[in-house]
PDB file of C-alpha atoms in Angstrom:
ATOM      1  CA  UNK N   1      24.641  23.800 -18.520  1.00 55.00           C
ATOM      2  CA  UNK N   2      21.816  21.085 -18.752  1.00 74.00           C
ATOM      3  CA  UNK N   3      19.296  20.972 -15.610  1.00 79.00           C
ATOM      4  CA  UNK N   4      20.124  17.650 -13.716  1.00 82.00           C
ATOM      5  CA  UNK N   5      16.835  15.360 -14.240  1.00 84.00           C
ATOM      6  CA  UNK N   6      18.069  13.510 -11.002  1.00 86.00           C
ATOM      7  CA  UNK N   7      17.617  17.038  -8.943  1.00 87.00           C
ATOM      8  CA  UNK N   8      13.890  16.824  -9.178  1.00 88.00           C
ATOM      9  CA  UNK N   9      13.694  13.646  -7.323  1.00 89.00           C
ATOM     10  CA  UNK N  10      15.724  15.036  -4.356  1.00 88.00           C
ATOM     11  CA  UNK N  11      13.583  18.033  -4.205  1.00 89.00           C
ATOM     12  CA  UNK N  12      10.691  15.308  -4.066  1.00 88.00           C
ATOM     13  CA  UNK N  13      12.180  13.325  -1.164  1.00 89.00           C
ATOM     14  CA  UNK N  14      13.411  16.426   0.326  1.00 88.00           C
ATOM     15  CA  UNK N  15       9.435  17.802   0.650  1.00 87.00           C
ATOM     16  CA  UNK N  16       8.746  14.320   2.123  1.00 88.00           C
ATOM     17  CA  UNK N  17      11.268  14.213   4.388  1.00 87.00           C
ATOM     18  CA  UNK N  18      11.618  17.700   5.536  1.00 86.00           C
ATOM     19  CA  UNK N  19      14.819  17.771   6.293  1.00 85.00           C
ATOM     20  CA  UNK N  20      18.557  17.742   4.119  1.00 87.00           C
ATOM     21  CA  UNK N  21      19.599  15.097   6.508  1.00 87.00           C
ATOM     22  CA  UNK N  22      16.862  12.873   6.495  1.00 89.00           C
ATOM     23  CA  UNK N  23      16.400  13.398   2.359  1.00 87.00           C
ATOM     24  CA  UNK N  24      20.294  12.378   2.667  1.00 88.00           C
ATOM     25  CA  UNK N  25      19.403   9.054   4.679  1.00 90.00           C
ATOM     26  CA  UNK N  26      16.372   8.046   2.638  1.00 90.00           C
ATOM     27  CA  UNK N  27      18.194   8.057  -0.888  1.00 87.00           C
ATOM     28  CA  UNK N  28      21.600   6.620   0.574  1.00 89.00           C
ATOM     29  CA  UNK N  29      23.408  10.056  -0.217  1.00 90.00           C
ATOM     30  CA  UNK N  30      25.962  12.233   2.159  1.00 91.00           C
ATOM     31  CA  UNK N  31      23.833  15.866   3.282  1.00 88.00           C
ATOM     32  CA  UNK N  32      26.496  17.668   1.628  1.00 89.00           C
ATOM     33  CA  UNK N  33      25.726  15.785  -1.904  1.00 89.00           C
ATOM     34  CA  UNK N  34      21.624  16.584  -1.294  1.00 88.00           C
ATOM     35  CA  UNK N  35      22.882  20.367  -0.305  1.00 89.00           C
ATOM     36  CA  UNK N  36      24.854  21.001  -3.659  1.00 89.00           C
ATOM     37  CA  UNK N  37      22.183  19.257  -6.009  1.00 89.00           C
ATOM     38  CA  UNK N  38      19.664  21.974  -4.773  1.00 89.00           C
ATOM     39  CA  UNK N  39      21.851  24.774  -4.860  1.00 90.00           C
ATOM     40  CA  UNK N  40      23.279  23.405  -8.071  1.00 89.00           C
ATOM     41  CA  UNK N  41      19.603  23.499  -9.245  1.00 89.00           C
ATOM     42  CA  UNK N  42      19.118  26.902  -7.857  1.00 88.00           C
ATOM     43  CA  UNK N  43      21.856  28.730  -9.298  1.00 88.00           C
ATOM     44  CA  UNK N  44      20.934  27.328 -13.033  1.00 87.00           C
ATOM     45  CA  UNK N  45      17.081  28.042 -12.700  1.00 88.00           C
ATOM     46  CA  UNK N  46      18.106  31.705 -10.744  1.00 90.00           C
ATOM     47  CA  UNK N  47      15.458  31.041  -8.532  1.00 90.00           C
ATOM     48  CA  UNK N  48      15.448  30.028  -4.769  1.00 91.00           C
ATOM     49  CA  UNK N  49      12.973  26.841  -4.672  1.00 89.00           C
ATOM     50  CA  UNK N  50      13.697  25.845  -0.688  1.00 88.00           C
ATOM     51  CA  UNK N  51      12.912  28.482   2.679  1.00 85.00           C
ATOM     52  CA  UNK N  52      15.728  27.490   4.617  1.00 78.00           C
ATOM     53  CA  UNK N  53      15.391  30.086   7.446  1.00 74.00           C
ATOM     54  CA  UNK N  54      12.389  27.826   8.798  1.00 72.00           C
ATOM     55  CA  UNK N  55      13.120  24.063  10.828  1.00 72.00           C
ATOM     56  CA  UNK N  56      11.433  22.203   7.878  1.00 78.00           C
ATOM     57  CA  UNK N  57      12.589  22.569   4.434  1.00 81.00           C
ATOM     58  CA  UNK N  58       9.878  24.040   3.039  1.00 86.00           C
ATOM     59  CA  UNK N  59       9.350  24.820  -0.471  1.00 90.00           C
ATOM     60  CA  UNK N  60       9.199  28.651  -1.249  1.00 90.00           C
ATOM     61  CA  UNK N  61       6.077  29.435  -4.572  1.00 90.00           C
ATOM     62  CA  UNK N  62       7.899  29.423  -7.047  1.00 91.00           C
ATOM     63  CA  UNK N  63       9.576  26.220  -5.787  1.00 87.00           C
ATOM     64  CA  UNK N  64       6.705  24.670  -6.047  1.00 91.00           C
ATOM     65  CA  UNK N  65       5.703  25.656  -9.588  1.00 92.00           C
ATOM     66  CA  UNK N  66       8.867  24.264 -10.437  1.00 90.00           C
ATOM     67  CA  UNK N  67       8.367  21.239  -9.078  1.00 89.00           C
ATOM     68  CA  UNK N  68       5.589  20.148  -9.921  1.00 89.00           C
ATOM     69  CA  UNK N  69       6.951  20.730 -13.285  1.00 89.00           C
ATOM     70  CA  UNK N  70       9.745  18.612 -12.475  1.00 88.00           C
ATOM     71  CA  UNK N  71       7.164  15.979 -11.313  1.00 87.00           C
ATOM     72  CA  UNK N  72       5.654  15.802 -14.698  1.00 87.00           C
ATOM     73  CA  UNK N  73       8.974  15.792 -16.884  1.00 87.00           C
ATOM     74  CA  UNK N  74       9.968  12.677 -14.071  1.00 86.00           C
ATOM     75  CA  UNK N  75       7.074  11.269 -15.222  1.00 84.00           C
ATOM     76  CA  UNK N  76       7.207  11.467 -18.946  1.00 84.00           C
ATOM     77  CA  UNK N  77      11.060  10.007 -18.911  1.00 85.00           C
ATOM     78  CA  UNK N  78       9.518   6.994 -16.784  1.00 80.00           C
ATOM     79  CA  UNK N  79       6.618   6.283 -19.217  1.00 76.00           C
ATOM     80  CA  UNK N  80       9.237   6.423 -22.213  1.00 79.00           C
ATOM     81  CA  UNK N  81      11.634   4.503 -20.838  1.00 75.00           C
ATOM     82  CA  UNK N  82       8.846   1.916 -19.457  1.00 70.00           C
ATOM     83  CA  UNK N  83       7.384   2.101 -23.719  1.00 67.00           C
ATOM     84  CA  UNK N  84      10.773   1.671 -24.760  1.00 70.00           C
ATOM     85  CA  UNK N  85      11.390  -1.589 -22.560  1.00 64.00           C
ATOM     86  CA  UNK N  86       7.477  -3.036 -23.889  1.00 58.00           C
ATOM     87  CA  UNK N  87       8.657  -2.051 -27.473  1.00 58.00           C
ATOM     88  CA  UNK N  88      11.526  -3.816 -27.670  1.00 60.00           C
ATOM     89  CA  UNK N  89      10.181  -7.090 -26.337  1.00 61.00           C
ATOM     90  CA  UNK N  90      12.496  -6.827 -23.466  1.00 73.00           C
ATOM     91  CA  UNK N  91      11.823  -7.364 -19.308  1.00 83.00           C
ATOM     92  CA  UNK N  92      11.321  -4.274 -17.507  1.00 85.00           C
ATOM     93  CA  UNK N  93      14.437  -3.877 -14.840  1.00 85.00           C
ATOM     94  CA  UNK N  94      12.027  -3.574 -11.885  1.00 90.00           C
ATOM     95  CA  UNK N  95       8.259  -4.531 -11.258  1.00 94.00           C
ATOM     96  CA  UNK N  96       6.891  -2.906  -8.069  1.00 96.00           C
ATOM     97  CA  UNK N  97       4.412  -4.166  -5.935  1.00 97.00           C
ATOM     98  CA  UNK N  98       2.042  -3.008  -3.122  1.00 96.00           C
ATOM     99  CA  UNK N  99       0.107  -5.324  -1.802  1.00 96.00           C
ATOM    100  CA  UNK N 100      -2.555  -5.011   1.314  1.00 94.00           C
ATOM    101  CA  UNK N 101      -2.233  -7.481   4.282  1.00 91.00           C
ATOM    102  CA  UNK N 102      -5.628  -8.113   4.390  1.00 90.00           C
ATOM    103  CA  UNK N 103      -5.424  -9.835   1.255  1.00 94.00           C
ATOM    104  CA  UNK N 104      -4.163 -13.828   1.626  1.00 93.00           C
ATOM    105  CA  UNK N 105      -0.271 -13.999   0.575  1.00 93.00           C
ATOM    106  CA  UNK N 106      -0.745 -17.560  -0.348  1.00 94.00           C
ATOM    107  CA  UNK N 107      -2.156 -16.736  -3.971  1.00 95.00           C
ATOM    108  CA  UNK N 108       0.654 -13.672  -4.376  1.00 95.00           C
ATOM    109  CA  UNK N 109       3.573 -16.022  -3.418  1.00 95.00           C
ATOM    110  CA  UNK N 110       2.528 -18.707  -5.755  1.00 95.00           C
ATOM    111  CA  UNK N 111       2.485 -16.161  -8.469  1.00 95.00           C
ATOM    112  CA  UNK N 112       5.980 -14.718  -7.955  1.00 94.00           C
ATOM    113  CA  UNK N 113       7.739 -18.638  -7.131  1.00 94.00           C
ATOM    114  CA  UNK N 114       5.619 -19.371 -10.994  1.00 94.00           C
ATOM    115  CA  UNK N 115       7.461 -16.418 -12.508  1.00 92.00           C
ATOM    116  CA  UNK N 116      10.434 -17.437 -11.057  1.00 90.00           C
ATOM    117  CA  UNK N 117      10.557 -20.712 -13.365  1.00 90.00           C
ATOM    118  CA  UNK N 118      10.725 -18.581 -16.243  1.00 85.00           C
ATOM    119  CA  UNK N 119      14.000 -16.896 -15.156  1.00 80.00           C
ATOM    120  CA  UNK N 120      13.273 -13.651 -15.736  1.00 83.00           C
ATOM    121  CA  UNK N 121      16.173 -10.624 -15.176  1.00 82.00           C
ATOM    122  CA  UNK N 122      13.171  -8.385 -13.774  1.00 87.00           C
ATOM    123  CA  UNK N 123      13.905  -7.125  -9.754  1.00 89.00           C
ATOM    124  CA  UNK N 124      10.460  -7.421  -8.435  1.00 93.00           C
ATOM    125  CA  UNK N 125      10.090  -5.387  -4.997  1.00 95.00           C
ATOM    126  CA  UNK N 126       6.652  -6.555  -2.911  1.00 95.00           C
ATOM    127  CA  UNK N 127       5.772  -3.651  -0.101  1.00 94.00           C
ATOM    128  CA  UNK N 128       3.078  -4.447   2.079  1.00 93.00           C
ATOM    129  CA  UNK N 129       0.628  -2.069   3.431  1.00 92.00           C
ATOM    130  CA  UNK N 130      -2.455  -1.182   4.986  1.00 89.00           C
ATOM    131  CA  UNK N 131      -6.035   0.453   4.205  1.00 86.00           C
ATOM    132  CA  UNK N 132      -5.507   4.114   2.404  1.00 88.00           C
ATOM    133  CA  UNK N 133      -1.224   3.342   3.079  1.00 90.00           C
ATOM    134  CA  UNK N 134      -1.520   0.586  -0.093  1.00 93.00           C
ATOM    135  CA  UNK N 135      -2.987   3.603  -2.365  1.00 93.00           C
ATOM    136  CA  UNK N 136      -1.018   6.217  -0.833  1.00 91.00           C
ATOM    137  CA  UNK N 137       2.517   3.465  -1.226  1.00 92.00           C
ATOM    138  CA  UNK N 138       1.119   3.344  -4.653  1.00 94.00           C
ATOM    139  CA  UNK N 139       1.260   6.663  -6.063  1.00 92.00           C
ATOM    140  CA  UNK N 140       4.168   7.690  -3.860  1.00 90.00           C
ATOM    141  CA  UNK N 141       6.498   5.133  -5.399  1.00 91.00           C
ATOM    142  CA  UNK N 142       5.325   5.378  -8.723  1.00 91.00           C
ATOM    143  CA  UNK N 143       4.455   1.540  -8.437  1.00 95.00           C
ATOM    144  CA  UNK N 144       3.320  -0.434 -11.020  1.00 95.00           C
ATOM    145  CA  UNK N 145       0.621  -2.554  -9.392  1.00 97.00           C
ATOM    146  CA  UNK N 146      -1.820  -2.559  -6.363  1.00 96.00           C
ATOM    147  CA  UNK N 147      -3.324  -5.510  -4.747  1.00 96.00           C
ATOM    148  CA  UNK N 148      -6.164  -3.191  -2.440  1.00 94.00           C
ATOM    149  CA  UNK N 149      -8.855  -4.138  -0.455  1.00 90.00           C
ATOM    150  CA  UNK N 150     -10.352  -0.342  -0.801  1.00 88.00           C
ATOM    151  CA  UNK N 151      -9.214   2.585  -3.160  1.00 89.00           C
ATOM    152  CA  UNK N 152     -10.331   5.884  -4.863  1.00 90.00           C
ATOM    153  CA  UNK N 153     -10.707   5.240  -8.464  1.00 89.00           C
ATOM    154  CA  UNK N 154      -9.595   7.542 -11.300  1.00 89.00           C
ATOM    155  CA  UNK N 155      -9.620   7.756 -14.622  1.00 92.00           C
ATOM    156  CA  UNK N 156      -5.787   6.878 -15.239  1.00 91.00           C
ATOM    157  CA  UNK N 157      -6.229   3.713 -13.265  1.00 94.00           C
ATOM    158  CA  UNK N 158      -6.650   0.040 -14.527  1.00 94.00           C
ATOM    159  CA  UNK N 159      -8.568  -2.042 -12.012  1.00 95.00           C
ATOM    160  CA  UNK N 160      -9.588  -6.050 -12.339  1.00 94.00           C
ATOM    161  CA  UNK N 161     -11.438  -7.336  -9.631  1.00 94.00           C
ATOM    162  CA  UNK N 162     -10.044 -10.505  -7.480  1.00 94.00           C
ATOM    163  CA  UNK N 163     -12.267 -13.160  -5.598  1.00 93.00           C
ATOM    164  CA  UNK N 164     -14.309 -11.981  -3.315  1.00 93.00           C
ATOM    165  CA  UNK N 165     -13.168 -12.493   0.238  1.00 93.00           C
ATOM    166  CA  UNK N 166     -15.560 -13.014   3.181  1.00 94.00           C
ATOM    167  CA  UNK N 167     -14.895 -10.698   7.388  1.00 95.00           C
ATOM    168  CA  UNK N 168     -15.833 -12.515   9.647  1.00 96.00           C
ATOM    169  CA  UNK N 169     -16.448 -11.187  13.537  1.00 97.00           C
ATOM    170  CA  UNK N 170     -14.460 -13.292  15.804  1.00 97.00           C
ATOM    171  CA  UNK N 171     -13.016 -13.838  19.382  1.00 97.00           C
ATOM    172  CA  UNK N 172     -11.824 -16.331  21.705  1.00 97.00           C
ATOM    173  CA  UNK N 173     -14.123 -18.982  23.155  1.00 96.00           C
ATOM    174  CA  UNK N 174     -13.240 -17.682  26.650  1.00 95.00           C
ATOM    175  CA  UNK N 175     -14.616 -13.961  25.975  1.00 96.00           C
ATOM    176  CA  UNK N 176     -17.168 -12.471  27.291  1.00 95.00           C
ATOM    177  CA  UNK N 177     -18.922 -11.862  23.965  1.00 96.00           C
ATOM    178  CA  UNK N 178     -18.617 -15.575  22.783  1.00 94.00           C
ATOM    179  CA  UNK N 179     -21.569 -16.842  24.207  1.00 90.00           C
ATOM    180  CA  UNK N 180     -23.955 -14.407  24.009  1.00 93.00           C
ATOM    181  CA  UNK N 181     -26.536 -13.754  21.647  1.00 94.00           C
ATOM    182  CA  UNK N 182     -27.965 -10.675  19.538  1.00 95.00           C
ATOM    183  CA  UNK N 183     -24.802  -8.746  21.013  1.00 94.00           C
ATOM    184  CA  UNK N 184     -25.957  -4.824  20.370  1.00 94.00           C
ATOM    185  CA  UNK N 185     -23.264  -2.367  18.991  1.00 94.00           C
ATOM    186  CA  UNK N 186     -23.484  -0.301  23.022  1.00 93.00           C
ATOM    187  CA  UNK N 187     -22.316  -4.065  24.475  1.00 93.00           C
ATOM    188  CA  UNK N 188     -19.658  -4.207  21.693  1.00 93.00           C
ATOM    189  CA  UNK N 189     -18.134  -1.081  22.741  1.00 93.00           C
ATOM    190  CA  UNK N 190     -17.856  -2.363  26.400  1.00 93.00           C
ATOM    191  CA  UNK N 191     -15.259  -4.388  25.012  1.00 95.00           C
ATOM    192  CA  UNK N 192     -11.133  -3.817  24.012  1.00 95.00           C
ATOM    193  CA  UNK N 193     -11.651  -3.776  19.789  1.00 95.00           C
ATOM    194  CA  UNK N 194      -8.673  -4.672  17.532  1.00 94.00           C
ATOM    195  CA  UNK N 195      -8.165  -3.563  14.328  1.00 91.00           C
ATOM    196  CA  UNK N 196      -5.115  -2.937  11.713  1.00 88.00           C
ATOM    197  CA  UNK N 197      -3.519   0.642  11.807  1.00 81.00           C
ATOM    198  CA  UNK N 198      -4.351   2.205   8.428  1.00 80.00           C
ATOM    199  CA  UNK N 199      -0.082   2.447   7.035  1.00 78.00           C
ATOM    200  CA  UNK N 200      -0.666   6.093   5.437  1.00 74.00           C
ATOM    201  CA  UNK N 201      -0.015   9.566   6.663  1.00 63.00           C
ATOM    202  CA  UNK N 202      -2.109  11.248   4.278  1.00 54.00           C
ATOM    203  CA  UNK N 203      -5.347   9.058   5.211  1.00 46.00           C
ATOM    204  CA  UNK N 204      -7.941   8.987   2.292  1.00 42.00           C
ATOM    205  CA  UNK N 205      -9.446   6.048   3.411  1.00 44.00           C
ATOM    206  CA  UNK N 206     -10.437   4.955   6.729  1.00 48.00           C
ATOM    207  CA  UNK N 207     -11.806   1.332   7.872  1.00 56.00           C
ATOM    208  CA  UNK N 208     -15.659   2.304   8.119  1.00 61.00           C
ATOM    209  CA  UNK N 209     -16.179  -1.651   9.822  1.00 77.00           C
ATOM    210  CA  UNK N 210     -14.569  -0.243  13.614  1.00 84.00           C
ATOM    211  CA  UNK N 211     -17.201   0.005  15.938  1.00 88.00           C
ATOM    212  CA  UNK N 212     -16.721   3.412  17.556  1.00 82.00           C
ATOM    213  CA  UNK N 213     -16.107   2.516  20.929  1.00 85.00           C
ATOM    214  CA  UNK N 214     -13.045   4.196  23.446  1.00 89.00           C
ATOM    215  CA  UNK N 215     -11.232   0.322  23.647  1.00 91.00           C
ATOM    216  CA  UNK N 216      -9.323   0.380  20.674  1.00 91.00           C
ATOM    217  CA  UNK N 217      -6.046  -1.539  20.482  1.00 92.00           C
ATOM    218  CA  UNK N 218      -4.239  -0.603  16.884  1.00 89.00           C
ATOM    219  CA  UNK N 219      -1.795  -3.314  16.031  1.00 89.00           C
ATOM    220  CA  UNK N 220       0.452  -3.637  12.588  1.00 83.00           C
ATOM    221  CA  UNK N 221      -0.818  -6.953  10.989  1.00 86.00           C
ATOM    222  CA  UNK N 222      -3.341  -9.162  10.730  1.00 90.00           C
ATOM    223  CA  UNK N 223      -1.067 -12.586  11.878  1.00 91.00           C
ATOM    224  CA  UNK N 224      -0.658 -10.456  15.377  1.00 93.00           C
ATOM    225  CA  UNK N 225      -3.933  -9.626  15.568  1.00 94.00           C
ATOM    226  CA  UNK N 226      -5.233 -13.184  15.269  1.00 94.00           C
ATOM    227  CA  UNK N 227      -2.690 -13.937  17.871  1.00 95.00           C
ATOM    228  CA  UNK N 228      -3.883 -10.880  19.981  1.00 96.00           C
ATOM    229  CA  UNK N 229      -7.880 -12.504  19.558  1.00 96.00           C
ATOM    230  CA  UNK N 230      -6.549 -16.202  20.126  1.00 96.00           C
ATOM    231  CA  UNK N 231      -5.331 -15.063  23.569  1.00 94.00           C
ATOM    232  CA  UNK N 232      -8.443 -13.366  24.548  1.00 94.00           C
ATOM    233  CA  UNK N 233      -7.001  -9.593  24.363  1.00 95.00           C
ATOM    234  CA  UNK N 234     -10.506  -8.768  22.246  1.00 95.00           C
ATOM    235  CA  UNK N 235     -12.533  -8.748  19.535  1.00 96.00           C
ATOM    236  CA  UNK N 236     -12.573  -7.840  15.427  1.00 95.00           C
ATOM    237  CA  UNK N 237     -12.769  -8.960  12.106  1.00 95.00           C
ATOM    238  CA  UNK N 238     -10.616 -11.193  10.259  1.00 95.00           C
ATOM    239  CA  UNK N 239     -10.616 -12.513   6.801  1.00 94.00           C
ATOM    240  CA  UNK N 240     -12.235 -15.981   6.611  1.00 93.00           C
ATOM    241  CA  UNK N 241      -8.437 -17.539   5.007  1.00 92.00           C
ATOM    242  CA  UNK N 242      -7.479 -16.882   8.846  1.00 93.00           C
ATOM    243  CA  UNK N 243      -9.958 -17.943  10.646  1.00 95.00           C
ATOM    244  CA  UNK N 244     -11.642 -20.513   9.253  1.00 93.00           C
ATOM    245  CA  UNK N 245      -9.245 -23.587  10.347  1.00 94.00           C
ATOM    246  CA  UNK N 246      -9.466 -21.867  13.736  1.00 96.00           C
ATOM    247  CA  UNK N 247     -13.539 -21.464  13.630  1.00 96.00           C
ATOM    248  CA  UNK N 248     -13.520 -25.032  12.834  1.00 95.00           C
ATOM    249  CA  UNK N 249     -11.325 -26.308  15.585  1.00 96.00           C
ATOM    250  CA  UNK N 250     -13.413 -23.995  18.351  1.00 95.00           C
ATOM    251  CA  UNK N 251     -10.390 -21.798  18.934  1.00 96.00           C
ATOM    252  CA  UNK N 252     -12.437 -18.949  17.493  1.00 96.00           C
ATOM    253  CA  UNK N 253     -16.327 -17.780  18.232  1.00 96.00           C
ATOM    254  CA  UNK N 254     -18.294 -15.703  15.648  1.00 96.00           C
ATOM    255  CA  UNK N 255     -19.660 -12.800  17.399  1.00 96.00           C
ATOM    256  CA  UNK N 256     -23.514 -12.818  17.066  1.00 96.00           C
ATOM    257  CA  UNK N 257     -23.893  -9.263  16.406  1.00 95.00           C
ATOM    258  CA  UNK N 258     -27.486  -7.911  15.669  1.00 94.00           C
ATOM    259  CA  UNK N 259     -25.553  -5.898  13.090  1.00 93.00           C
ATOM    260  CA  UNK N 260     -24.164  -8.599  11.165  1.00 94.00           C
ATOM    261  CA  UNK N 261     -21.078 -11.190  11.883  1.00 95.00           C
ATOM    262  CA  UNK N 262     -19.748 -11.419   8.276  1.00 95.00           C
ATOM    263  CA  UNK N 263     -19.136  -8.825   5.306  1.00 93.00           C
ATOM    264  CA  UNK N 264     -17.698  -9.763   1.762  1.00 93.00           C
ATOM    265  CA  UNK N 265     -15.477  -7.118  -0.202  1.00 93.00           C
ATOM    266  CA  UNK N 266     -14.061  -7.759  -3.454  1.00 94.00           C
ATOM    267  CA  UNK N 267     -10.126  -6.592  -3.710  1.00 94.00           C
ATOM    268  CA  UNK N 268      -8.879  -5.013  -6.667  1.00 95.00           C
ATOM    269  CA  UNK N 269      -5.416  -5.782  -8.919  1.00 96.00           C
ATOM    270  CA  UNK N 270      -4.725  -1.959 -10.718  1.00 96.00           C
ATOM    271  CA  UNK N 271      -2.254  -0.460 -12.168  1.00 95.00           C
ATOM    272  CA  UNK N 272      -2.563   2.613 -13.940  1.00 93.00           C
ATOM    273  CA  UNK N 273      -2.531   3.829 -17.694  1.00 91.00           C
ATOM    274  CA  UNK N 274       0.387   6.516 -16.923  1.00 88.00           C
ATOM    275  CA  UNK N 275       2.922   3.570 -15.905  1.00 88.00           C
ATOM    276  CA  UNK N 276       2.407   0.670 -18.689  1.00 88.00           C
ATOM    277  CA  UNK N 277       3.108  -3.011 -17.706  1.00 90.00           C
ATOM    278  CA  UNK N 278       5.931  -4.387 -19.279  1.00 88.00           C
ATOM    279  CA  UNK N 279       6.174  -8.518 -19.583  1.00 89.00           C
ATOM    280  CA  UNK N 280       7.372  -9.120 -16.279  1.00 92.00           C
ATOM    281  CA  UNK N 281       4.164  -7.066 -15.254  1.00 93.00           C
ATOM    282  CA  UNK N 282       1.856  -8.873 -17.499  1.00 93.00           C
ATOM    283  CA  UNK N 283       3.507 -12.301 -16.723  1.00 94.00           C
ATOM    284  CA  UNK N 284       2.408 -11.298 -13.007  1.00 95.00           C
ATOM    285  CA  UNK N 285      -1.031 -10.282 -13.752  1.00 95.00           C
ATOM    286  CA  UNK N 286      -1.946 -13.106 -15.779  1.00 95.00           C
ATOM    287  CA  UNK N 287      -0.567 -15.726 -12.768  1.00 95.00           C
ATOM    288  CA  UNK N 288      -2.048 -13.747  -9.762  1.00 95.00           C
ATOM    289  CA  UNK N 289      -5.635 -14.134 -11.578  1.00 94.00           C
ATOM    290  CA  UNK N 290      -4.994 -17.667 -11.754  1.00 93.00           C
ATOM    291  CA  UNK N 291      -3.444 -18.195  -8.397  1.00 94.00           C
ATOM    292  CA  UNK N 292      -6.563 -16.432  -6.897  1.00 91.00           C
ATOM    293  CA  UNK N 293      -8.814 -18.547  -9.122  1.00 88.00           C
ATOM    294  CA  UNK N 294      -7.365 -21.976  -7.988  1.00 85.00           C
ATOM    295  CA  UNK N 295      -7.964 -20.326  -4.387  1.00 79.00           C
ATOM    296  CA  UNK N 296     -11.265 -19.098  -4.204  1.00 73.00           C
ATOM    297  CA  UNK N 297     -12.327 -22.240  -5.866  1.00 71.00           C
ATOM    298  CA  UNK N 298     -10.261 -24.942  -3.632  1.00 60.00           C
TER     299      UNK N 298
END
């Protein structure tokens, strides 16, 4: 009997998850179905890879040997499969994408209506997330690119830097801290902060720009947290594509922080070596570094 490739993945999800039920759910499967797969795998290897006398499904030691060598042979087949696709001249059948909402969506959509116009058969899935969540969306999904603001490097990874974008430290004109001058990080922290909830659960990275004060409000994207500053709720940062029609029009105040009102960053497109870009990939790559070209300089 041949080991069932496919079982490797569920005992991936399943770790996730921690739970058959939820597994089930997240991979559109009946409980039943994820049950037998891992006590199909089970009975071929002669070894018992899940604790189930526990609430979480947890994976017993030699479980997790074997799954990590499961990881690997998942990740060989995908690297063939994506060589054989590049080799033959033919479109990938998906192209992944995480992207990070701090990054202007303008210069991404752009790109993907261009690649549209040369009617290409690839699915191309766009996931947006935030701080260490784009990274940590990344490697979880086995994407094939990564539009970050901030990541940890490694050797396997491809980056190519974007424009660089400019924070700026805003609130409304009716705030307290719009008026006054060489504003001290103590007065800051008087003061309700906003600031994007980092999307990950395994946190690598964490936004070192908050201010370290008790008045924190975390909200989910960067639209709702210009609406949040617009109505006086507080004060944060917010990429200059955002607010500079608002700066202009006096609906927005740059804080004058002793600290500094503006920061630049430069984001990153990367893929990685292990996962090579096929055309649809490349096709994408090429037009994103032009879209954000005709942006930074317009």
């Amino acid at each position: 009997m041949k080991i069932d490739v496919d079982a490797f993945r569920v005992m991936q999800v399943l770790v996730e998850e921690g739970s058959f039920a939820k597994a089930a759910d997240r991979i559109h499967k009946a409980q039943s179905a994820v049950s037998y797969q891992i006590k199909k795998l089970e009975t071929h290897l002669n070894v018992q890879l899940f604790n189930r006398d526990q609430y979480r499904a947890q994976l017993t030691p030699e479980g997790k040997v074997i799954l990590k060598e499961g990881q690997r042979l998942l990740q060989q087949l995908s690297n063939i499969e994506r060589l054989a696709h590049r080799f033959s001249d033919d479109w990938e059948p998906n192209l992944e994408l995480v992207i990070d909402g701090a990054l202007p969506m303008k210069p991404i959509m752009n790109a993907l209506k261009r690649m549209t116009e040369h009617n290409i058969p690839t699915k191309v899935q766009l996931n947006i997330e935030f701080l260490g969540g784009v990274q940590s969306r990344f490697e979880r999904d086995k994407a094939d690119l990564m539009l970050v603001k901030d990541y940890q490097n490694g050797p396997d990874l491809s980056p190519t830097p974007l424009p660089v974008i400019t924070n700026i430290l805003v609130t409304s004109p009716e705030h307290p801290l719009a008026n006054k001058k060489n504003v001290e990080l103590s007065e800051l922290q008087e003061y309700v902060e906003l600031t994007i909830e980092d999307s990950s659960t395994n946190t690598h990275l964490r936004d070192e720009m908050q201010f370290g004060g008790d008045k924190v409000f975390y909200l989910s994207g960067f639209i709702m947290k210009r609406d949040a500053i617009l109505k006086g709720l507080g004060f944060g940062w917010l990429p200059d594509f955002l607010a500079k029609e608002d700066l202009e029009k006096g609906n927005l105040k740059e804080v004058n922080f002793v600290g500094g009102s503006q920061y630049s960053f430069t984001p990153q497109l990367v893929s990685t070596h292990q996962r090579p870009l096929g055309k649809a990939g490349q096709l994408f790559t090429e037009l994103i570094l032009e879209e954000f070209s005709l942006e930074s300089n317009g």
